GROMACS .gro file of C-alpha atoms in nm:
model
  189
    1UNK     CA    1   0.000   0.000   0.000
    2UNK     CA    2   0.261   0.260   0.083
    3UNK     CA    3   0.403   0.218  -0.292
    4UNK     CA    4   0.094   0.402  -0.340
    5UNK     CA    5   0.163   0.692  -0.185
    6UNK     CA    6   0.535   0.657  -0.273
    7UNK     CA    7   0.397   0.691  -0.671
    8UNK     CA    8   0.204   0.971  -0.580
    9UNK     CA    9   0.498   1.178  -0.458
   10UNK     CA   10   0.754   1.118  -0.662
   11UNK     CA   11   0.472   1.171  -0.946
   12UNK     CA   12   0.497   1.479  -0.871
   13UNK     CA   13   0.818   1.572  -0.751
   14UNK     CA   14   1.050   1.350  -0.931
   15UNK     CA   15   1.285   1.086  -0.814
   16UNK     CA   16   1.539   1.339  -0.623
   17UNK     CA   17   1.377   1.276  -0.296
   18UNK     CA   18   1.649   1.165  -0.031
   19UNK     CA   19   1.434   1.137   0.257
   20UNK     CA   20   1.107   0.989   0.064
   21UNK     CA   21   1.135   0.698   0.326
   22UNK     CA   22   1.158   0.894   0.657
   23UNK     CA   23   0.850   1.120   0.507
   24UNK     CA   24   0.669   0.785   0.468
   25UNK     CA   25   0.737   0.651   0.766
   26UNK     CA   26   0.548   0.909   0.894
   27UNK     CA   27   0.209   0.808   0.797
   28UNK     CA   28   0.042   0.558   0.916
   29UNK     CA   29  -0.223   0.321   0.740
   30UNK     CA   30  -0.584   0.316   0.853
   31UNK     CA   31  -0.891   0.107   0.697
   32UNK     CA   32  -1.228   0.208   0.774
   33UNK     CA   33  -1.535   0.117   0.742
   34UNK     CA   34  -1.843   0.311   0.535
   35UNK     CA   35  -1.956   0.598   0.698
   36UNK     CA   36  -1.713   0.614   0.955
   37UNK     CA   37  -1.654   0.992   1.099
   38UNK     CA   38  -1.284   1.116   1.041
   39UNK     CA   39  -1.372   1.465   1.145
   40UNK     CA   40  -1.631   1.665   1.373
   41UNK     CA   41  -1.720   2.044   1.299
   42UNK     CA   42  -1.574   2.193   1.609
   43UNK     CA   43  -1.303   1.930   1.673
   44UNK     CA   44  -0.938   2.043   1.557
   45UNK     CA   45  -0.869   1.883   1.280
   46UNK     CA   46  -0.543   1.639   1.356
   47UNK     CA   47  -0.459   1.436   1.050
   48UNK     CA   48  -0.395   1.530   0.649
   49UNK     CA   49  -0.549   1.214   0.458
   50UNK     CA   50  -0.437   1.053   0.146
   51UNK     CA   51  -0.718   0.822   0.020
   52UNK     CA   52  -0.569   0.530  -0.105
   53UNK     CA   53  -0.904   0.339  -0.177
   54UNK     CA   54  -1.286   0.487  -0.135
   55UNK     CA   55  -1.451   0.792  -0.131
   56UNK     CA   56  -1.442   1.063   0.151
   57UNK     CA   57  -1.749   1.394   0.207
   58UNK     CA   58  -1.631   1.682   0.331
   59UNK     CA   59  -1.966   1.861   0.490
   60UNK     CA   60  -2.088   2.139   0.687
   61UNK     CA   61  -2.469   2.150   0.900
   62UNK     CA   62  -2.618   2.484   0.860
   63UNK     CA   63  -2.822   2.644   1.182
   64UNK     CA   64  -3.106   2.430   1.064
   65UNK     CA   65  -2.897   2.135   1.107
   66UNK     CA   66  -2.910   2.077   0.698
   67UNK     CA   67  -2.563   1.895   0.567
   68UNK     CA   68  -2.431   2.091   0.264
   69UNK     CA   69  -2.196   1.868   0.060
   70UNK     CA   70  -1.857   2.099  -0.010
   71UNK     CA   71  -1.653   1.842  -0.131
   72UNK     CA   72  -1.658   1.519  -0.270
   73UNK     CA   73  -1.268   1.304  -0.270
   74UNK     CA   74  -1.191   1.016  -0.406
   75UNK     CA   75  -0.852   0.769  -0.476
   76UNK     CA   76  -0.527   0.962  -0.528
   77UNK     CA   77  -0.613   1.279  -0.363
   78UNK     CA   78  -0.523   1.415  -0.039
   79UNK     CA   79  -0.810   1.497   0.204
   80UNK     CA   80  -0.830   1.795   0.572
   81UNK     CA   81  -0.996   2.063   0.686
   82UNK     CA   82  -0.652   2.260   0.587
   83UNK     CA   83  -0.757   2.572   0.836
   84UNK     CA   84  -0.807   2.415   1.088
   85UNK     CA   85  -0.537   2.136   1.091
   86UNK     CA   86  -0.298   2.444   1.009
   87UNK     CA   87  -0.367   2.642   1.307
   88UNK     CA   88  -0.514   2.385   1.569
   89UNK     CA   89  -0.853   2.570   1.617
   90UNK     CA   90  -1.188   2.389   1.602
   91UNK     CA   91  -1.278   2.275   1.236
   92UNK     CA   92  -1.578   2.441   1.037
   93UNK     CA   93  -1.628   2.100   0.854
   94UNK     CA   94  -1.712   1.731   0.876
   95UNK     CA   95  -1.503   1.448   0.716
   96UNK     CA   96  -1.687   1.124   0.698
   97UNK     CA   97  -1.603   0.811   0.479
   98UNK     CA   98  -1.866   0.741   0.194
   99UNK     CA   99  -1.757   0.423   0.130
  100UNK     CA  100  -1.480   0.149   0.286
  101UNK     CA  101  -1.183   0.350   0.271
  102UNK     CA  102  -0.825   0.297   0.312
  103UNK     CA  103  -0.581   0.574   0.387
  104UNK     CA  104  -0.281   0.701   0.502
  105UNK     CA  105  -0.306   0.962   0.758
  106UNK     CA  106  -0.001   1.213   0.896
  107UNK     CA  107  -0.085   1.382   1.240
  108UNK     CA  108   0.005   1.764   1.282
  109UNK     CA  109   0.368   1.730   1.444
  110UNK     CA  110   0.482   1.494   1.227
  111UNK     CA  111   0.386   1.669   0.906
  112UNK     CA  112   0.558   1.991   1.045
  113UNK     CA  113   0.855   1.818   1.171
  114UNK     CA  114   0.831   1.727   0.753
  115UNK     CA  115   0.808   2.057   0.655
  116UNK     CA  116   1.076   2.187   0.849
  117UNK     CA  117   1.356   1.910   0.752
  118UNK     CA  118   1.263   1.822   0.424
  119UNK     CA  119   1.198   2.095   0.149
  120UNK     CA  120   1.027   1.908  -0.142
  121UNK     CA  121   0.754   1.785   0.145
  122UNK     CA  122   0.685   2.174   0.160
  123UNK     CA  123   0.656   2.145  -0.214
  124UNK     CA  124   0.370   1.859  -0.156
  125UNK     CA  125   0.230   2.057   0.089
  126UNK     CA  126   0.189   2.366  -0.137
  127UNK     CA  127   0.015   2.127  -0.398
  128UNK     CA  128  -0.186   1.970  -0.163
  129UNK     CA  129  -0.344   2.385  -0.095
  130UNK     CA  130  -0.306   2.554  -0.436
  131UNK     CA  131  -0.527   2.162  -0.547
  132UNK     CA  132  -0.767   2.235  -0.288
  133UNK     CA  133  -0.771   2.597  -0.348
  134UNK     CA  134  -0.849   2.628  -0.701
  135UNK     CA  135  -1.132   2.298  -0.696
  136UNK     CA  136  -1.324   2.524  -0.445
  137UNK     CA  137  -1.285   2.823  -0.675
  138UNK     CA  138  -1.376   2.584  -0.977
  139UNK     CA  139  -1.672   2.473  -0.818
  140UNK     CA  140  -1.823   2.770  -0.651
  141UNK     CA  141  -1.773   3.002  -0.969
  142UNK     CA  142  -1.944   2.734  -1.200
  143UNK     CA  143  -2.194   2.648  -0.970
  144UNK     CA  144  -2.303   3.019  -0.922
  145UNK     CA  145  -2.379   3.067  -1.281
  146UNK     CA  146  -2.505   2.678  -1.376
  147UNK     CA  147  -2.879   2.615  -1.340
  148UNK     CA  148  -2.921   2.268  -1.144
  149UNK     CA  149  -2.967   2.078  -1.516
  150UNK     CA  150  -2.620   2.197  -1.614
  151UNK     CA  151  -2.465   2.086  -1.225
  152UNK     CA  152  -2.563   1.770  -1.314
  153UNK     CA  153  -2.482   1.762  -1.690
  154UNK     CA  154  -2.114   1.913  -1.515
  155UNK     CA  155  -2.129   1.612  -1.303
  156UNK     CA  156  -2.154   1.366  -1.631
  157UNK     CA  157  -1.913   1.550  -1.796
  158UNK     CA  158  -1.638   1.544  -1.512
  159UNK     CA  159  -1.677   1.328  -1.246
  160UNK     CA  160  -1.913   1.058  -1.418
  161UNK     CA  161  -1.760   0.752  -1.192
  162UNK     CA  162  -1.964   0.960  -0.891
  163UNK     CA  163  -2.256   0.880  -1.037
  164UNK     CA  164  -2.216   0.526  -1.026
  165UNK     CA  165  -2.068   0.520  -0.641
  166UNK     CA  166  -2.235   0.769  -0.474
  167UNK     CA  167  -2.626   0.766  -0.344
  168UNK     CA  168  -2.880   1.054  -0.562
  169UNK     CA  169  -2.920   1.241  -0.171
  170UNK     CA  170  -2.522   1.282  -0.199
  171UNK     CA  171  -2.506   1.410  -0.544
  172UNK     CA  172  -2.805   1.644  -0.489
  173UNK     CA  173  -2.607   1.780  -0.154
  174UNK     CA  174  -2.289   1.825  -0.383
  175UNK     CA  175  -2.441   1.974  -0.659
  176UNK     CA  176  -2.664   2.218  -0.459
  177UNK     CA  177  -2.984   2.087  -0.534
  178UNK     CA  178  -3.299   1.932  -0.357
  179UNK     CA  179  -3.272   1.524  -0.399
  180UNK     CA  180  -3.644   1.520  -0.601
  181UNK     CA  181  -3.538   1.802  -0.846
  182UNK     CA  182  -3.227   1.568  -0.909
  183UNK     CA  183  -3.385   1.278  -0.981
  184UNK     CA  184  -3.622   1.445  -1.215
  185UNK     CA  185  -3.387   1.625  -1.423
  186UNK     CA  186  -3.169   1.342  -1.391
  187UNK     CA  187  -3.450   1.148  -1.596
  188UNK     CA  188  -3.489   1.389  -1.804
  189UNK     CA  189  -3.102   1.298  -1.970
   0.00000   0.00000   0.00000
């Protein structure tokens, strides 16, 4: 499993990575189980995920207690409420596993003990925000000006394997939409 994440690094940073083993040694390998909770809104958030295998929400209750989808993560991607696991104060969102998930997980000391002795992991780490930065630009922008047929057409377009994993109350809460109005228009295609 960790050749995995090895790929994933040196994917993106090349093969000049003298201390790619002590930064993996750092992680450490969970398996969960569907809907387990990785993260509570007001906990601080501890651990940067890499998701390995399954499919993680990242969610947020209104007043009303209503769960807004903000994120949906899947397999090669890295997954944390980055504000809050940055500064150690209470997170805004929820992490919860969609599916049976297996991940690696760094905890906050040892991913800045990384960043401070190893400069390409501050390279990861700046991919790992400016990735997570511009897919909630992305999404916000196009969702502001798309009608909820064209969300959903967006959703076919790029990210049709969600379609196929995830549950039609999931999609609607990611796309913006009430579940019914989603399944109509989704008929309608």
């Amino acid at each position: 499993m960790i050749e995995i994440l090895r790929n994933h690094i040196t994917n993106r940073l090349g093969n000049d990575l003298d201390n790619l083993d002590k930064v993996l040694s750092s992680f450490k390998y969970i398996k969960t189980k569907r809907n387990e909770q990785l993260l509570r809104q007001g906990d601080p958030c501890k651990y940067v995920y890499f998701i390995i295998k399954g499919c993680l929400q990242v969610y947020v209750y209104d007043k009303d207690f209503n769960e807004t989808t903000r994120d949906i993560i899947i397999e090669d991607n890295w997954c944390s409420e980055l504000l809050s696991f940055g500064s150690g104060n209470p997170a805004t969102e929820n992490i919860r596993t969609v599916e049976p998930c297996e991940l690696f997980a760094i905890d906050r000391p040892s991913f800045q003990t990384m960043m401070e002795t190893i400069p390409q992991f501050d390279k990861v780490y700046k991919q790992i925000l400016e990735a997570s930065y511009a897919n909630s630009v992305y999404r916000i922008n196009a969702f502001v000006s798309l009608t909820a047929l064209d969300r959903i057409k967006w959703l076919m377009e790029y990210r049709p394997m969600l379609l196929t994993r995830l549950s039609s109350k999931l999609i609607a809460s990611y796309l913006g939409i009430n579940k019914d109005v989603f399944s109509r228009l989704k008929a309608k295609l």
